[in-house]
mmCIF file of C-alpha atoms in Angstrom:
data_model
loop_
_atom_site.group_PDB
_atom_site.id
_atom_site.type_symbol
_atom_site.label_atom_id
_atom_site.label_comp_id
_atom_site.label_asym_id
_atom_site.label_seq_id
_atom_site.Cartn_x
_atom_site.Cartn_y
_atom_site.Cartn_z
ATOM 1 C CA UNK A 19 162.884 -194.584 40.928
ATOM 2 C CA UNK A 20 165.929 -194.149 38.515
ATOM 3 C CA UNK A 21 165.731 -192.363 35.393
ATOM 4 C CA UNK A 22 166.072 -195.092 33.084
ATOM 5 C CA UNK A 23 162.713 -196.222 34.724
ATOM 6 C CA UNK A 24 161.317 -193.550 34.593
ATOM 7 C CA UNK A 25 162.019 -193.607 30.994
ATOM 8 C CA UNK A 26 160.799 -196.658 30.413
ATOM 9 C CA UNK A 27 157.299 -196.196 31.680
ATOM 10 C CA UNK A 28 157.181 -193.187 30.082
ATOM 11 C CA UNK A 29 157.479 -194.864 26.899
ATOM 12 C CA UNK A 30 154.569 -197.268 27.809
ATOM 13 C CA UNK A 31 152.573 -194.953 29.012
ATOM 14 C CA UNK A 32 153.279 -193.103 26.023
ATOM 15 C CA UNK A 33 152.143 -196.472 23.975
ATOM 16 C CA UNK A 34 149.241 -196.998 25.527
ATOM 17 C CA UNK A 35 147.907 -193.767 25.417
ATOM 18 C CA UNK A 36 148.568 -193.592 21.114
ATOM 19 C CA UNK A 37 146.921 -197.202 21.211
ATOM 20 C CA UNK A 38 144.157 -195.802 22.863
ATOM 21 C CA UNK A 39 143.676 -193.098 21.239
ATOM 22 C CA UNK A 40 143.769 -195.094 17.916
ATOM 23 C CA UNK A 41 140.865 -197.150 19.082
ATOM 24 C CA UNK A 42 139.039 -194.383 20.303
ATOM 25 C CA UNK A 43 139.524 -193.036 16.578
ATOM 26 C CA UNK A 44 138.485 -196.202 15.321
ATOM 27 C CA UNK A 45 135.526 -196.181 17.108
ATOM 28 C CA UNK A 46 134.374 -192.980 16.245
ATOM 29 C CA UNK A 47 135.664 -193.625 12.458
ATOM 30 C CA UNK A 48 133.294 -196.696 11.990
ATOM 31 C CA UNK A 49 130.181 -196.296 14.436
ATOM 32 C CA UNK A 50 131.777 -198.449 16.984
ATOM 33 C CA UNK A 51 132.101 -198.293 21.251
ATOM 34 C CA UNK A 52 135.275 -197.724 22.205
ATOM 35 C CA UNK A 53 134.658 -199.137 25.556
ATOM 36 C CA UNK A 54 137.052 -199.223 28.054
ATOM 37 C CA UNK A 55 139.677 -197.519 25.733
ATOM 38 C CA UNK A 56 138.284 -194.122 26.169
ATOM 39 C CA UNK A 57 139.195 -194.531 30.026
ATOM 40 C CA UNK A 58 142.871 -196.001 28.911
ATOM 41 C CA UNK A 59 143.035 -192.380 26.924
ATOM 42 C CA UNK A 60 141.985 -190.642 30.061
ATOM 43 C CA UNK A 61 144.211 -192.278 32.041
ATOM 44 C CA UNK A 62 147.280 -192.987 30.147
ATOM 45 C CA UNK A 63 147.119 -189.063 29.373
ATOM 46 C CA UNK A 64 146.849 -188.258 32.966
ATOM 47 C CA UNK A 65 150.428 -190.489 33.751
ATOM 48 C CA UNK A 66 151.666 -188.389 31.253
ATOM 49 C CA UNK A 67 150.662 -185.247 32.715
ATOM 50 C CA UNK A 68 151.297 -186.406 36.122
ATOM 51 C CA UNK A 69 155.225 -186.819 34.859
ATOM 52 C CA UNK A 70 155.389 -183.558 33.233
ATOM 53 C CA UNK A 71 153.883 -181.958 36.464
ATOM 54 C CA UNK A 72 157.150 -183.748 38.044
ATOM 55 C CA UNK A 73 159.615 -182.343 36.177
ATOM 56 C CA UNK A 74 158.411 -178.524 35.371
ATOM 57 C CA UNK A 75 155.952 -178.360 38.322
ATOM 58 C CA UNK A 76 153.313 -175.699 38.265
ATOM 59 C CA UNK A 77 155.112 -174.224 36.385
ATOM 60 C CA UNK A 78 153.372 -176.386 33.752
ATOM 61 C CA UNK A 79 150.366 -174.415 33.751
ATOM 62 C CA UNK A 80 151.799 -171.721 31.876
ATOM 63 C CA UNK A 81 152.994 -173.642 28.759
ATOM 64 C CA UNK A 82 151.907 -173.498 25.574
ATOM 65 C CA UNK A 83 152.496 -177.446 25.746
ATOM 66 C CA UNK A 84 150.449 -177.761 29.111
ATOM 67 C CA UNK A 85 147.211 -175.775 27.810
ATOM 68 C CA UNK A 86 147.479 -177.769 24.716
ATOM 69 C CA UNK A 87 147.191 -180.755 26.646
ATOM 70 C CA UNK A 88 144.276 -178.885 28.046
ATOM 71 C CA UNK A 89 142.580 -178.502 25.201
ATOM 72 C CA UNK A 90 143.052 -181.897 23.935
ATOM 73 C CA UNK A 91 141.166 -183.277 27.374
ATOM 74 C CA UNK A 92 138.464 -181.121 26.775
ATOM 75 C CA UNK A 93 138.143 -182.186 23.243
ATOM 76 C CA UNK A 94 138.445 -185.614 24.389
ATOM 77 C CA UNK A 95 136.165 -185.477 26.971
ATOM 78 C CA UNK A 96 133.425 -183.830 25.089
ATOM 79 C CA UNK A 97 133.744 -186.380 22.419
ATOM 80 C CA UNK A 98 133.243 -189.504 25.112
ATOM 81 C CA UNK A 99 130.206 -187.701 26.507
ATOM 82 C CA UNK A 100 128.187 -186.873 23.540
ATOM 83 C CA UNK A 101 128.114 -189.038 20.722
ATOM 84 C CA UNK A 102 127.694 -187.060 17.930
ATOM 85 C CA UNK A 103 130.949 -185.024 18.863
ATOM 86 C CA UNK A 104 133.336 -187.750 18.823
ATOM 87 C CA UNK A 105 134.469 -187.663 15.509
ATOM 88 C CA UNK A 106 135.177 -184.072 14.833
ATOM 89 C CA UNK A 107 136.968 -183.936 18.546
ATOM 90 C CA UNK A 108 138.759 -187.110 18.625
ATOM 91 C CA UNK A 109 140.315 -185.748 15.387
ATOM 92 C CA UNK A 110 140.822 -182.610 16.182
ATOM 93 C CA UNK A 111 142.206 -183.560 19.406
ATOM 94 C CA UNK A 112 144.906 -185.541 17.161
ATOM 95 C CA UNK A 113 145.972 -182.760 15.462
ATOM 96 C CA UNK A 114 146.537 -180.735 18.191
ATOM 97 C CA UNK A 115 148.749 -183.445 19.812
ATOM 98 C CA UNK A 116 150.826 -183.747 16.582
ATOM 99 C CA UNK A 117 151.044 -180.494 15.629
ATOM 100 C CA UNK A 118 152.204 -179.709 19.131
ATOM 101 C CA UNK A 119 154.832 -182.724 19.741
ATOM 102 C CA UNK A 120 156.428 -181.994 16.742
ATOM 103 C CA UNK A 121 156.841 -178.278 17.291
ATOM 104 C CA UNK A 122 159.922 -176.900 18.201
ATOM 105 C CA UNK A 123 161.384 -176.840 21.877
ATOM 106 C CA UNK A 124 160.839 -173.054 22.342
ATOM 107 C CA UNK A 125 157.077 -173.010 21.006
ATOM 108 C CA UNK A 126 156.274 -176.353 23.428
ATOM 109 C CA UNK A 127 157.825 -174.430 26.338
ATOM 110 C CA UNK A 128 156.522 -170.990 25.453
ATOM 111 C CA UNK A 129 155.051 -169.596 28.547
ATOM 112 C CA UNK A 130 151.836 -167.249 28.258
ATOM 113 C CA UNK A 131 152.960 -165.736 31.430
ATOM 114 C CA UNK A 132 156.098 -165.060 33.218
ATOM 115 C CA UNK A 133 159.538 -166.002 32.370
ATOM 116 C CA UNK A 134 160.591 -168.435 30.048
ATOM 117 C CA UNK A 135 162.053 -171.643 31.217
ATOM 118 C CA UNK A 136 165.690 -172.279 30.149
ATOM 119 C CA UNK A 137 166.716 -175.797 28.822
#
Protein backbone atom coordinates (compact mmCIF):
# COMPACT_ATOMS: atom_id res chain seq x y z
CA UNK A 1 0.00 0.00 0.00
CA UNK A 2 1.65 3.45 -0.81
CA UNK A 3 2.09 6.05 1.65
CA UNK A 4 -0.28 8.47 0.46
CA UNK A 5 -2.82 5.62 1.29
CA UNK A 6 -1.74 4.94 4.02
CA UNK A 7 -2.21 8.49 4.84
CA UNK A 8 -5.38 8.70 3.82
CA UNK A 9 -6.92 6.02 5.94
CA UNK A 10 -5.15 7.18 8.60
CA UNK A 11 -6.97 10.29 8.45
CA UNK A 12 -10.36 8.39 8.41
CA UNK A 13 -9.60 6.28 10.81
CA UNK A 14 -8.50 9.14 12.68
CA UNK A 15 -12.21 10.73 11.92
CA UNK A 16 -14.04 8.12 12.89
CA UNK A 17 -12.50 7.41 15.95
CA UNK A 18 -13.00 11.55 17.21
CA UNK A 19 -16.68 11.01 15.84
CA UNK A 20 -16.97 8.23 17.96
CA UNK A 21 -15.66 9.29 20.67
CA UNK A 22 -17.89 12.46 20.49
CA UNK A 23 -20.95 10.31 20.58
CA UNK A 24 -19.74 8.22 23.17
CA UNK A 25 -19.34 11.68 25.11
CA UNK A 26 -22.64 12.59 24.14
CA UNK A 27 -24.04 9.70 25.42
CA UNK A 28 -22.59 9.75 28.62
CA UNK A 29 -23.18 13.76 28.73
CA UNK A 30 -27.05 13.38 28.40
CA UNK A 31 -28.11 9.80 29.79
CA UNK A 32 -28.10 8.36 26.39
CA UNK A 33 -26.75 4.65 24.72
CA UNK A 34 -24.11 5.12 22.69
CA UNK A 35 -24.74 1.95 20.93
CA UNK A 36 -22.70 0.74 18.40
CA UNK A 37 -20.36 3.84 18.68
CA UNK A 38 -18.60 2.60 21.69
CA UNK A 39 -17.41 -0.44 19.41
CA UNK A 40 -16.47 2.26 16.45
CA UNK A 41 -14.16 3.85 19.49
CA UNK A 42 -12.77 0.45 20.18
CA UNK A 43 -12.11 -0.25 16.92
CA UNK A 44 -11.17 2.83 15.14
CA UNK A 45 -8.55 3.18 18.15
CA UNK A 46 -7.25 -0.23 17.55
CA UNK A 47 -6.48 0.77 13.45
CA UNK A 48 -4.75 3.40 14.95
CA UNK A 49 -2.70 1.43 17.17
CA UNK A 50 -2.34 -1.28 14.74
CA UNK A 51 -0.49 1.59 12.37
CA UNK A 52 1.64 2.89 15.03
CA UNK A 53 2.66 -0.78 15.90
CA UNK A 54 3.76 -0.66 12.00
CA UNK A 55 5.89 1.98 12.02
CA UNK A 56 7.78 1.91 15.64
CA UNK A 57 7.08 -1.82 16.27
CA UNK A 58 7.39 -3.10 19.78
CA UNK A 59 9.15 -0.74 20.28
CA UNK A 60 5.82 1.03 20.93
CA UNK A 61 5.41 -0.41 24.20
CA UNK A 62 7.85 1.70 25.75
CA UNK A 63 6.42 5.16 24.83
CA UNK A 64 5.08 7.54 26.80
CA UNK A 65 2.56 7.93 23.72
CA UNK A 66 1.86 4.04 23.61
CA UNK A 67 0.99 3.67 27.51
CA UNK A 68 -1.07 6.71 27.14
CA UNK A 69 -3.00 5.06 24.63
CA UNK A 70 -3.09 2.41 27.26
CA UNK A 71 -4.56 4.21 29.66
CA UNK A 72 -7.09 5.79 27.55
CA UNK A 73 -8.46 1.99 26.60
CA UNK A 74 -8.70 1.20 30.01
CA UNK A 75 -10.54 4.32 30.80
CA UNK A 76 -12.62 3.66 27.90
CA UNK A 77 -13.32 0.35 28.53
CA UNK A 78 -14.26 0.73 32.10
CA UNK A 79 -16.60 3.46 31.17
CA UNK A 80 -18.58 1.04 28.43
CA UNK A 81 -18.81 -1.65 31.09
CA UNK A 82 -20.17 0.08 34.04
CA UNK A 83 -22.50 2.74 33.68
CA UNK A 84 -21.97 4.93 36.29
CA UNK A 85 -18.20 5.35 35.19
CA UNK A 86 -18.74 6.61 31.84
CA UNK A 87 -18.77 10.07 32.37
CA UNK A 88 -15.82 10.73 34.55
CA UNK A 89 -13.71 8.16 32.12
CA UNK A 90 -14.92 9.09 28.81
CA UNK A 91 -13.72 12.57 29.89
CA UNK A 92 -10.88 11.85 31.36
CA UNK A 93 -9.94 9.62 28.65
CA UNK A 94 -10.27 12.95 26.40
CA UNK A 95 -7.95 14.73 28.18
CA UNK A 96 -5.43 12.38 28.16
CA UNK A 97 -5.67 12.07 24.33
CA UNK A 98 -5.37 15.90 23.96
CA UNK A 99 -3.05 16.61 26.33
CA UNK A 100 -0.90 13.91 24.82
CA UNK A 101 -1.35 14.71 20.88
CA UNK A 102 -0.53 18.05 21.43
CA UNK A 103 2.62 17.47 23.44
CA UNK A 104 5.79 17.88 22.02
CA UNK A 105 7.63 15.20 19.77
CA UNK A 106 10.21 14.28 22.47
CA UNK A 107 7.57 13.85 25.43
CA UNK A 108 5.17 11.57 22.84
CA UNK A 109 8.27 9.48 22.05
CA UNK A 110 9.80 9.47 25.52
CA UNK A 111 10.66 5.95 26.27
CA UNK A 112 10.32 4.65 30.03
CA UNK A 113 12.91 2.18 29.15
CA UNK A 114 15.81 1.88 26.90
CA UNK A 115 17.05 4.19 24.35
CA UNK A 116 15.35 6.91 22.89
CA UNK A 117 14.16 6.72 19.38
CA UNK A 118 15.71 9.30 16.98
CA UNK A 119 13.42 11.19 14.46
Amino acid sequence: MSKDWRRRIRIATRTLHIGGAAVVLGAATFDGNPGLWGAVLLFSGAIIVGFDLLKYGWAWFRLFMGWSVLLKLALTAVGLAWDPAMLPTIWLSLIVGCVVSHASWRLRHLPFWGEPLGR
